[in-house]
Short mmCIF file of C-alpha atoms in Angstrom, two decimals:
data_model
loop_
_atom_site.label_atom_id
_atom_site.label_comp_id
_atom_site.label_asym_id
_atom_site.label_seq_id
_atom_site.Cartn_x
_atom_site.Cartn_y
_atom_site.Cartn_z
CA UNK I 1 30.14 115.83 -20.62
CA UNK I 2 27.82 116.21 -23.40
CA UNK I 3 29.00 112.95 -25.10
CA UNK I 4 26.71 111.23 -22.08
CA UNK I 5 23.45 110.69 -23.54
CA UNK I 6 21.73 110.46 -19.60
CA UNK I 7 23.02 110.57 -16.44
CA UNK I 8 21.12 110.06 -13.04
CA UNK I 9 21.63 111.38 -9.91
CA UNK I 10 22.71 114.77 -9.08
CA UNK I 11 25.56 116.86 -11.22
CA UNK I 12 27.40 119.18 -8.77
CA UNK I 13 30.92 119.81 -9.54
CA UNK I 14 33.31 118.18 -11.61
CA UNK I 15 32.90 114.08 -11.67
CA UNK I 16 35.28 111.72 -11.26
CA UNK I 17 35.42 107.87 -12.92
CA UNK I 18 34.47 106.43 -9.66
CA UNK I 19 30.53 108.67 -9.60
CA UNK I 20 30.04 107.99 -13.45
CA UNK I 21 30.74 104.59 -13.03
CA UNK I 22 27.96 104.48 -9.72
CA UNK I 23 25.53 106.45 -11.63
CA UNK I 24 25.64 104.21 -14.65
CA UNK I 25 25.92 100.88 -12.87
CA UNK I 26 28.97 100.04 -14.72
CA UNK I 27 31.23 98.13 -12.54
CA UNK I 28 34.47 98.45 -14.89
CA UNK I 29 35.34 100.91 -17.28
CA UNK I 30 38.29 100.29 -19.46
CA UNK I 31 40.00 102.69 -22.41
CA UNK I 32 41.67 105.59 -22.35
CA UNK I 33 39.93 108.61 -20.97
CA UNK I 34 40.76 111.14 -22.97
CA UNK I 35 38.70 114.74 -23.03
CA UNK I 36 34.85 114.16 -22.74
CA UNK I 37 33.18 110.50 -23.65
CA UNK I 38 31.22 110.17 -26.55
CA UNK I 39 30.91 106.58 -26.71
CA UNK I 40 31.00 103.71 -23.78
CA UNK I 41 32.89 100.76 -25.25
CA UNK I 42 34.48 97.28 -23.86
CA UNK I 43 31.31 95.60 -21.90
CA UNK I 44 28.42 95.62 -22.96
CA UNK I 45 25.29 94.81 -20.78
CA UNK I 46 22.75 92.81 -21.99
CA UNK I 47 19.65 91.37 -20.69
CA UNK I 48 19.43 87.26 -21.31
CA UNK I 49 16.10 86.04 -21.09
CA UNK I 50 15.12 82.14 -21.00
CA UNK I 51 13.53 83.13 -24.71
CA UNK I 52 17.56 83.72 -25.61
CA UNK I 53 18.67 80.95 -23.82
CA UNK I 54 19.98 77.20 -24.97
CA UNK I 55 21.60 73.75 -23.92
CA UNK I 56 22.36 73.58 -20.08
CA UNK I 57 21.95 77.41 -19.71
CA UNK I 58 18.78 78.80 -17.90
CA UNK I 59 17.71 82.03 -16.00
CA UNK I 60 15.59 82.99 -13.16
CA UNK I 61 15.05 86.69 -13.20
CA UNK I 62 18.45 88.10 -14.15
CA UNK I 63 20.03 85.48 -12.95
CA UNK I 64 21.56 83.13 -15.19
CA UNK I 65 22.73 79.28 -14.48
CA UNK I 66 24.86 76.96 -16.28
CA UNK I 67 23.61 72.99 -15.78
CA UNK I 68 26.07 70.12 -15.64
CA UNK I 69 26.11 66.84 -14.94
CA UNK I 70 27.54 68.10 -11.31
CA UNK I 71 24.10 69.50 -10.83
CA UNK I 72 21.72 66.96 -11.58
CA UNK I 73 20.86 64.05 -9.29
CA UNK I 74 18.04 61.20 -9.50
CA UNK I 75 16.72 60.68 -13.12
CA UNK I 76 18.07 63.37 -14.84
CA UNK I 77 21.43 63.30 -17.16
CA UNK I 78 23.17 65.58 -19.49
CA UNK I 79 25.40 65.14 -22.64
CA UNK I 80 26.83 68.51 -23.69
CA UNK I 81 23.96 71.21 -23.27
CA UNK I 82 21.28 68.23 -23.56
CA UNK I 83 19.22 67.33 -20.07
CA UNK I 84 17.50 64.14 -19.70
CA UNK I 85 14.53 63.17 -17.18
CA UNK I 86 14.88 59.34 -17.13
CA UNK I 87 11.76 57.51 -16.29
CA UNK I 88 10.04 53.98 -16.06
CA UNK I 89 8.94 54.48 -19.04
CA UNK I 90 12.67 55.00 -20.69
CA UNK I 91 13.98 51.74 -19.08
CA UNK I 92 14.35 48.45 -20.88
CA UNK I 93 16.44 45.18 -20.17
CA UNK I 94 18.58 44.89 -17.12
CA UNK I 95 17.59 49.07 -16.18
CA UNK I 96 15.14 49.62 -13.21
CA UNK I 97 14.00 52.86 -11.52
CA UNK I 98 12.56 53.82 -7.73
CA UNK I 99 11.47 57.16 -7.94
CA UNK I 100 14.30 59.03 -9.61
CA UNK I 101 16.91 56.90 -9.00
CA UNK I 102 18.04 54.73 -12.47
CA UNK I 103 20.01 51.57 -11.58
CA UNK I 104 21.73 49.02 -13.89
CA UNK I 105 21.73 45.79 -13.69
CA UNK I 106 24.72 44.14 -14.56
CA UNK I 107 26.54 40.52 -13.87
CA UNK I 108 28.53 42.61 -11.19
CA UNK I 109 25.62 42.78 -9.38
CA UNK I 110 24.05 39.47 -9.79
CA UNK I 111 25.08 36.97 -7.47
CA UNK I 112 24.01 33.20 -6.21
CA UNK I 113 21.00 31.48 -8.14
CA UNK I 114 20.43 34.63 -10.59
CA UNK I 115 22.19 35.32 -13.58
CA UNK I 116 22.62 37.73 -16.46
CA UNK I 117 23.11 37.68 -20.19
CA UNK I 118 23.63 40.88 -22.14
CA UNK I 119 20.34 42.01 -20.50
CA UNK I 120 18.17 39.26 -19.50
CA UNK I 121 18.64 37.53 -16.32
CA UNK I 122 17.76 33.89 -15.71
CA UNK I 123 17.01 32.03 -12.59
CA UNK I 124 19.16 29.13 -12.51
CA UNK I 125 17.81 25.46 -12.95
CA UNK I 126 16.33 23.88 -9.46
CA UNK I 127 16.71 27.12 -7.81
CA UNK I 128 13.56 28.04 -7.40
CA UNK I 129 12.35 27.58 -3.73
CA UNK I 130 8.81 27.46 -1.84
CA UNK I 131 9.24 30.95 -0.60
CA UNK I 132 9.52 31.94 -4.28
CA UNK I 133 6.41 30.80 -5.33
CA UNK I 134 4.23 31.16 -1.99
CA UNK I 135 2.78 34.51 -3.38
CA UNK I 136 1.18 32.69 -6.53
CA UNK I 137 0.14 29.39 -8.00
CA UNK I 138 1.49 27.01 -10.52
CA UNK I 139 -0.61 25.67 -13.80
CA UNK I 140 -0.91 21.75 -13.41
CA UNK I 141 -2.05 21.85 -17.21
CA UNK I 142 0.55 23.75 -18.84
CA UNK I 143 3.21 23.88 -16.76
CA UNK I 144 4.33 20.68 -15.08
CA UNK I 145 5.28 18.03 -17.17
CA UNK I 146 7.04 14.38 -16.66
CA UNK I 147 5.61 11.51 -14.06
CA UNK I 148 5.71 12.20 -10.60
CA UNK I 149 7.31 8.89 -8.73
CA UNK I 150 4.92 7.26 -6.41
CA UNK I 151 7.61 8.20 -3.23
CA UNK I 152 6.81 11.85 -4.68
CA UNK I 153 2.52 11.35 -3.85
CA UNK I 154 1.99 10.43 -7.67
CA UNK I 155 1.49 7.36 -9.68
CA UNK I 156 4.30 6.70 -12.06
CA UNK I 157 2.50 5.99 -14.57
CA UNK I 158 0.97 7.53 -17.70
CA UNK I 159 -2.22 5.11 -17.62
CA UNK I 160 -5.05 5.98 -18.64
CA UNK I 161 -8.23 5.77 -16.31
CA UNK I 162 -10.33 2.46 -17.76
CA UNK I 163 -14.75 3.46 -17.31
CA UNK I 164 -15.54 0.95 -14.81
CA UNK I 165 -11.98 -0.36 -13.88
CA UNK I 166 -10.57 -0.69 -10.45
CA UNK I 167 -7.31 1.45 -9.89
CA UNK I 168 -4.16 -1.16 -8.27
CA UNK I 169 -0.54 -1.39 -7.85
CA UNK I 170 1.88 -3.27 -9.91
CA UNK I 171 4.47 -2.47 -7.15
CA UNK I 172 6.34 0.12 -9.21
CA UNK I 173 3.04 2.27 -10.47
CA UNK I 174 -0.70 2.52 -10.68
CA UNK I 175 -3.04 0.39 -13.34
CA UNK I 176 -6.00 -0.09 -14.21
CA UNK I 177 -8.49 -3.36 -14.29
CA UNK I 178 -10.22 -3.79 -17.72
CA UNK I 179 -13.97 -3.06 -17.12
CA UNK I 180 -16.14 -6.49 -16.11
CA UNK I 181 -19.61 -7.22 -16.60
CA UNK I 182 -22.98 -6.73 -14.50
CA UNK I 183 -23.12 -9.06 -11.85
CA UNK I 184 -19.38 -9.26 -11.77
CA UNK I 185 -17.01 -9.14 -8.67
CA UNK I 186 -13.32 -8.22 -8.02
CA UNK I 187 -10.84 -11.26 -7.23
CA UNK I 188 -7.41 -11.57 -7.03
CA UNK I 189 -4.97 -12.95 -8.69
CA UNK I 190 -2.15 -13.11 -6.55
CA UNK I 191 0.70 -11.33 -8.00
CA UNK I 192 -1.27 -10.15 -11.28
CA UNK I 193 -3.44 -8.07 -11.78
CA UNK I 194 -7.34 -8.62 -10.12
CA UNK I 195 -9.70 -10.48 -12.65
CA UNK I 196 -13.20 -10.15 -12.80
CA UNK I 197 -15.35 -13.11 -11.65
CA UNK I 198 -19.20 -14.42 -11.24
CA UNK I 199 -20.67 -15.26 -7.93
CA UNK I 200 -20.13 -18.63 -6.86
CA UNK I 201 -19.99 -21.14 -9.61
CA UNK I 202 -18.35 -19.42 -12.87
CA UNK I 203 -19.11 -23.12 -14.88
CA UNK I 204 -20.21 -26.48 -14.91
CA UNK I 205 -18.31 -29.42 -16.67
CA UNK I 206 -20.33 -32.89 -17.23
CA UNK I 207 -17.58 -35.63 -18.06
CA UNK I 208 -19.25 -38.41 -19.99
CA UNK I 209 -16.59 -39.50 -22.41
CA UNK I 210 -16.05 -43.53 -22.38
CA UNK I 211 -12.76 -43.42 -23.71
CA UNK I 212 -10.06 -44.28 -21.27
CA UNK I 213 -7.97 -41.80 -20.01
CA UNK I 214 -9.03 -38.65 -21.09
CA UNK I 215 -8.18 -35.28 -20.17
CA UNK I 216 -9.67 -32.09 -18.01
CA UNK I 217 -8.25 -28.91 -18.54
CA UNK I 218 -8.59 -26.41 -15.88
CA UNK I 219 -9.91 -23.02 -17.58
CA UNK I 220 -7.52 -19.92 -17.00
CA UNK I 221 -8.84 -17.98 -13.71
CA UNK I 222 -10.55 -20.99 -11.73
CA UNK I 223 -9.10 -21.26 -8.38
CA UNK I 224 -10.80 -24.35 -6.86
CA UNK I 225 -12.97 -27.03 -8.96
CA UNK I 226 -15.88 -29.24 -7.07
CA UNK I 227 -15.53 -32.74 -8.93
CA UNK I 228 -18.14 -35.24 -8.31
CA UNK I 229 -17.84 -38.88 -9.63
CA UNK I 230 -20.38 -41.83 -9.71
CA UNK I 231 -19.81 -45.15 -11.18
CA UNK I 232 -21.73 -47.33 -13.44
CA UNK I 233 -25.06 -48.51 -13.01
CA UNK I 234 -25.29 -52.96 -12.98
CA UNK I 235 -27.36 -54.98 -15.72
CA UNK I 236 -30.53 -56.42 -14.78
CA UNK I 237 -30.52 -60.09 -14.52
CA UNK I 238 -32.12 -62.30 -17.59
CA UNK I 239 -34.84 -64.87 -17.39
CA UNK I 240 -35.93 -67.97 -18.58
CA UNK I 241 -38.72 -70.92 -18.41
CA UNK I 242 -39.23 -74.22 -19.76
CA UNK I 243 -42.31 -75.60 -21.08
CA UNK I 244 -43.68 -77.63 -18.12
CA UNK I 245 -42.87 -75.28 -15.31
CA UNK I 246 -43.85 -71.95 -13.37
CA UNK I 247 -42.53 -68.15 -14.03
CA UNK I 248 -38.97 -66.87 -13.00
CA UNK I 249 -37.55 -63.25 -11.85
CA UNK I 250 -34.29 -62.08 -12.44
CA UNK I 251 -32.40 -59.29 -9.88
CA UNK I 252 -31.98 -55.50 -10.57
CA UNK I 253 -28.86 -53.98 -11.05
CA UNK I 254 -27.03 -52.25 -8.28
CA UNK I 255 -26.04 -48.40 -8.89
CA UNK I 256 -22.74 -46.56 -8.59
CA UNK I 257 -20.88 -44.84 -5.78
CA UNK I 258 -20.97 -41.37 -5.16
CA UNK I 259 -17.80 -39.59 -3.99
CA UNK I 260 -17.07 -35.90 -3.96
CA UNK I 261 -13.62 -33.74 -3.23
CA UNK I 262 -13.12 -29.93 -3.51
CA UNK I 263 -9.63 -28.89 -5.03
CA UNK I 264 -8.38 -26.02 -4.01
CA UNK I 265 -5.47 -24.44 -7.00
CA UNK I 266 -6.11 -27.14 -8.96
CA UNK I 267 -3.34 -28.30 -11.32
CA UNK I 268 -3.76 -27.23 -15.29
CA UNK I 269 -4.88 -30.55 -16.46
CA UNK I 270 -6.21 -34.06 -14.73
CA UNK I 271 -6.72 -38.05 -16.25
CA UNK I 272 -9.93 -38.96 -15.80
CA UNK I 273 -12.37 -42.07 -16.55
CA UNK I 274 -15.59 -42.55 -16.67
CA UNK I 275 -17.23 -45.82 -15.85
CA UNK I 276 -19.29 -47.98 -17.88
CA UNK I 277 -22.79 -49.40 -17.90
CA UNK I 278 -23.01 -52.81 -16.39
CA UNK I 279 -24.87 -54.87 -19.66
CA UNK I 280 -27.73 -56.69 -19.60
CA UNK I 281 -28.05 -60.08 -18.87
CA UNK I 282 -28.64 -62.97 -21.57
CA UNK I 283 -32.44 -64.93 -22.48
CA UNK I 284 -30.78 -67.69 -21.48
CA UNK I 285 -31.36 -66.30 -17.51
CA UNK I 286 -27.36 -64.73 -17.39
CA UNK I 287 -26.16 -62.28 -15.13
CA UNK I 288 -26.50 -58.68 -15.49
CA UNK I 289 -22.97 -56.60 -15.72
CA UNK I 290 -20.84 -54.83 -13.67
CA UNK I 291 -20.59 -51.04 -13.94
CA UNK I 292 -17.52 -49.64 -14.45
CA UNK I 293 -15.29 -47.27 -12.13
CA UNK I 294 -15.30 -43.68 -12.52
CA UNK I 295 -11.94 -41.98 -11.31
CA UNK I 296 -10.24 -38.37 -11.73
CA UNK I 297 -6.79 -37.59 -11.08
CA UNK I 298 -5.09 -40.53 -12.94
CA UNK I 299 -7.29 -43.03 -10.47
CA UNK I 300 -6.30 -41.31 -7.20
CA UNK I 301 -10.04 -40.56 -6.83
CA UNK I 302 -12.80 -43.13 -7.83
CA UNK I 303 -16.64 -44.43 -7.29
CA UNK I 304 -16.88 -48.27 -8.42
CA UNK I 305 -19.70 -49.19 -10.07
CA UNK I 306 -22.81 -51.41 -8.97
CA UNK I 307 -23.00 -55.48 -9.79
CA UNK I 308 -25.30 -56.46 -12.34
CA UNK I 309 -28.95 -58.39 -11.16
CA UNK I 310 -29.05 -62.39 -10.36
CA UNK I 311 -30.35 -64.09 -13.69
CA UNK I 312 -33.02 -66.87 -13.21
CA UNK I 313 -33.21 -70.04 -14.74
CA UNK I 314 -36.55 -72.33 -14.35
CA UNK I 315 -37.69 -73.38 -11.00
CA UNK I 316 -37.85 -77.57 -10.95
CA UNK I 317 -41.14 -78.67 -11.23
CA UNK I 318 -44.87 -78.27 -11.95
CA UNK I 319 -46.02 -76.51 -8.84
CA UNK I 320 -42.59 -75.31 -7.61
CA UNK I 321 -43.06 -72.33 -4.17
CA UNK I 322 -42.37 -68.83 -4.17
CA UNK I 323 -38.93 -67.99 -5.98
CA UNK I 324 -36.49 -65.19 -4.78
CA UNK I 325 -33.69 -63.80 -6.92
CA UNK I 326 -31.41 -61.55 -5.93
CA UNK I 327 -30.31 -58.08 -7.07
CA UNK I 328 -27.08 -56.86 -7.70
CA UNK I 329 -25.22 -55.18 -4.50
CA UNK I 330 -24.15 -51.64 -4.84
CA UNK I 331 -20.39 -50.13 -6.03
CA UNK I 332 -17.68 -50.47 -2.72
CA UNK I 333 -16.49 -47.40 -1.16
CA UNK I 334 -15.19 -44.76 -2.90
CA UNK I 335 -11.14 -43.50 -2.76
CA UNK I 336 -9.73 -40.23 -1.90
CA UNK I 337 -13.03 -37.87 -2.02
CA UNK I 338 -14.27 -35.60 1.26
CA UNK I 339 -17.62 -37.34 0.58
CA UNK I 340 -18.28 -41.33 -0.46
CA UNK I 341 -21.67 -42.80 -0.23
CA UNK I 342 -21.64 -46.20 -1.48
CA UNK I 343 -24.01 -47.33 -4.26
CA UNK I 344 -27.16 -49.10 -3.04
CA UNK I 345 -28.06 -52.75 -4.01
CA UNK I 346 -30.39 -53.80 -6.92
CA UNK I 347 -34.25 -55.33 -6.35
CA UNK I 348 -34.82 -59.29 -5.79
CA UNK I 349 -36.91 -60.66 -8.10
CA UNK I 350 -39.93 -62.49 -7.01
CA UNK I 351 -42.21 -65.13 -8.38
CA UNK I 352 -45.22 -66.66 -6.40
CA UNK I 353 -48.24 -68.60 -7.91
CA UNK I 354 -49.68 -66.91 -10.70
CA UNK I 355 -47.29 -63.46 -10.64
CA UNK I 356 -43.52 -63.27 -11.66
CA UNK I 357 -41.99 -59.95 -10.93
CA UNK I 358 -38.34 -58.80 -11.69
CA UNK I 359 -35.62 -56.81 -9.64
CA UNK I 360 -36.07 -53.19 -9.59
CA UNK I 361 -32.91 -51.52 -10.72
CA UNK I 362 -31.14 -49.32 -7.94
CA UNK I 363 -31.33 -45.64 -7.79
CA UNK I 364 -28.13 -43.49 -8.26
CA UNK I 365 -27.42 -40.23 -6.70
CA UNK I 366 -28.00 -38.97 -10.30
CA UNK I 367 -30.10 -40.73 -11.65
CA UNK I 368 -33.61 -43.51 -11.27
CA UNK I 369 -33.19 -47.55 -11.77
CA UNK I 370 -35.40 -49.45 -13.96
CA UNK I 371 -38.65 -50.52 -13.09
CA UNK I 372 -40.43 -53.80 -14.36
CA UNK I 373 -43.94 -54.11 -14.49
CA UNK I 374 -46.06 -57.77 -13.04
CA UNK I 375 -45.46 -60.87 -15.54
CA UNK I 376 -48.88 -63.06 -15.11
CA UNK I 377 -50.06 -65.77 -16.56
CA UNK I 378 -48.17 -66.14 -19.70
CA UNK I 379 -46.51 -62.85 -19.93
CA UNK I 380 -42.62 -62.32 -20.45
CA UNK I 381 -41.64 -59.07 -19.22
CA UNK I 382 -38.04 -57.77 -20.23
CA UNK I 383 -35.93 -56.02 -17.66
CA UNK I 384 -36.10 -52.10 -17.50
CA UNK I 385 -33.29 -49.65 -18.52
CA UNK I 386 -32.02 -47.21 -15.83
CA UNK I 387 -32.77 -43.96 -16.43
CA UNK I 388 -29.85 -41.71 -14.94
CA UNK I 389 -26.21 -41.74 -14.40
CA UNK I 390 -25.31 -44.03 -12.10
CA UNK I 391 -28.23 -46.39 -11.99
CA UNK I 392 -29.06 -49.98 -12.24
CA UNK I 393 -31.35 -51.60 -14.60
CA UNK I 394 -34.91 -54.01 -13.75
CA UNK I 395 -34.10 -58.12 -14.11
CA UNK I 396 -36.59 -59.92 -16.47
CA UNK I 397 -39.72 -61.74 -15.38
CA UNK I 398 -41.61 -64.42 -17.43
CA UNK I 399 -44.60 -66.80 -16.70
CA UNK I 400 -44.30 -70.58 -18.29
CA UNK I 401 -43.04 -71.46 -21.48
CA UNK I 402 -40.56 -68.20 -22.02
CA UNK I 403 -37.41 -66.09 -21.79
CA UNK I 404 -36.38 -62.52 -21.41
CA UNK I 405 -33.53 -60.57 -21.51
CA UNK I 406 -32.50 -58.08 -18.54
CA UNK I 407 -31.15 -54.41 -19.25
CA UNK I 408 -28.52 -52.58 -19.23
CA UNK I 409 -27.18 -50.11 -16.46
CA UNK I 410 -26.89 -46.76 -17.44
CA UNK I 411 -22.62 -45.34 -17.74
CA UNK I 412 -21.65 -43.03 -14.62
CA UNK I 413 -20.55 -39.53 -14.98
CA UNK I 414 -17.92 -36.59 -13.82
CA UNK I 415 -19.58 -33.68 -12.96
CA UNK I 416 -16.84 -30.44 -12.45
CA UNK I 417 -18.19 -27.59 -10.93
CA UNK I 418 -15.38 -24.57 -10.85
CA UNK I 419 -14.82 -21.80 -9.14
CA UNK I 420 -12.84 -18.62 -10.30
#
């Protein structure tokens, strides 16, 4: 047929549709055959080659392959002719990937303490255990906020650490002391919170007011107060001599008592009185004075006072013998104190030819009696004032014609030591 351009393979004979279609690889061949071929019509063969190819649609060789969404597993999608490798890198929200394989993560798959809105997921609120958080730690600065309850291992309490203070309980949190001073110690305060206090003694009161019934105060802190009381000192005795005879002596005053208690939580206030100096006795050869009581506690607690000193009138005639004159005794016993030592008795005076000497005052625990020097001849000698709390004063001595007055005692004293 010379309407066939080239034809392989051998020619012998007449051929038939079945050996043209063989020797031109054409597997159907439609139309009407009609006389000789000049044209081959109806399909065409064409050669596709990835260059020519689109979409879903690729070729290996001469082999052609339409992709779908049937074909594709893992991380790869299609829309229309489209494919799509999904990765890591292409996931956001509630999407996560392993390898190829894309999952969503939606409310239908949360469950228990984890939850999801539109795509963010929230742990809910005291859900979060000790196995969650073995694997990492926890910032005390920035992330833990509130008090932690002392039955939790904290302090319940915001307080603030004071330089120097001591860290106690209040019984619902942890305080702080306020800072003390060198030298200081710790002490408590029962209930309250622990006070700062000196070693031993924190002060030393000295009551001397003479007016009746006045007042202590106990400072704030002290827990036990030392009082110490001593009564009046006595008056030495006075003197006297008439024209025509010898010298006289008068007695010293006796001194106070001593008596000492220790109070332990002493009450806030205590009436107290302090007793007075025995006076002095007259020119005219009187007695010396009493010395008051001193008492604390509205009187439940007192040291009398010392007697004053004998006063001496003129001995009876020219060449009268020695002349003794006696002192003034010391204050009683003492009420309601762990210690009482009575007050000691005053000097006898003394006269003997040519001399005339008074009564020495008596000594106080506090304090030193007065001390007359020798009257001779025609000296007059008055008596001697105490010099301490407590003590008595000298009696008066004179030699012939002449008359002296004794001294006074001098005023006792409360003395408070007290103890924080």
């Amino acid at each position: 047929n010379p309407a066939v351009a080239s034809l392989s393979g051998t020619n012998s004979g007449d051929e038939t549709v079945t050996t043209i279609k063989s020797k031109l690889s054409i597997t159907t061949l439609t139309g009407s055959n009609t006389g000789d071929q000049t044209n081959i019509t109806g399909n065409a063969a064409t050669v596709t080659t990835n260059a020519n190819l689109t979409g879903g649609v690729t070729s290996v060789g001469n082999a052609t392959t339409v992709v779908t969404n049937a074909n594709l597993t893992g991380g790869v999608t299609s829309v229309g002719n489209a494919t799509t490798v999904v990765t890591n890198a292409n996931l956001t929200g509630g999407v996560t990937s392993v390898g190829n394989a894309a999952t969503v993560v939606t409310n239908a798959n949360l469950s228990g303490d984890v939850s999801s809105v539109g795509n963010t997921t929230t742990i809910g609120l005291l859900k979060v255990t000790n196995a969650m958080i073995a694997a990492t730690t926890i910032d005390l600065t920035a992330k833990v906020t509130g008090t932690l309850p002392i039955a939790n291992g904290g302090t319940n309490s915001i307080a603030t650490p004071t330089a120097g203070g001591i860290n106690y309980g209040t019984g619902t949190a942890q305080a702080y002391t306020a800072v003390g001073t060198s030298g200081q110690f710790l002490q408590s305060a029962a209930g309250a919170a622990p006070v700062w206090a000196q070693p031993g003694p924190t002060s030393v009161q000295v009551l001397t007011s003479l007016t009746p019934a006045s007042t202590y105060t106990t400072p704030a802190g002290v827990k036990a107060i030392m009082v110490e009381l001593i009564g009046g000192g006595g008056g030495g005795g006075g003197a006297v001599v008439a024209a025509s005879q010898r010298g006289t002596a008068a007695g010293g005053g006796g001194s106070g008592t001593y008596t000492r208690i220790l109070i332990v939580n002493p009450a806030s206030s205590y009436l107290y009185t302090i007793g007075i100096a025995g006076t002095a006795g007259t020119v005219a050869g009187g007695n010396g004075g009493t010395g008051g009581a001193s008492s604390f506690n509205n009187g439940a607690i007192t040291a009398p006072g010392g007697t004053g000193g004998v006063g001496c009138l003129a001995q009876t005639g020219a060449n009268g013998g020695a002349l003794k004159t006696l002192g003034g005794t010391g204050g009683a016993a003492g009420i309601g104190g762990n210690i009482s030592r009575v007050g000691e008795d005053g000097g006898t005076g003394f006269v003997t030819t040519g001399i005339s000497l008074g009564g020495k005052g008596s000594s106080s625990f506090y304090g030193s009696g007065g001390e007359s020097p020798v009257a001779i001849t025609t000296q007059t000698i008055a008596g001697v004032a105490a010099t301490g709390y407590g003590a008595g004063a000298s009696g008066a001595a004179v030699y012939f014609a002449a008359a002296a007055a004794g001294a006074a005692g001098f005023q006792g004293v409360i003395i408070v030591t007290e103890y924080k």
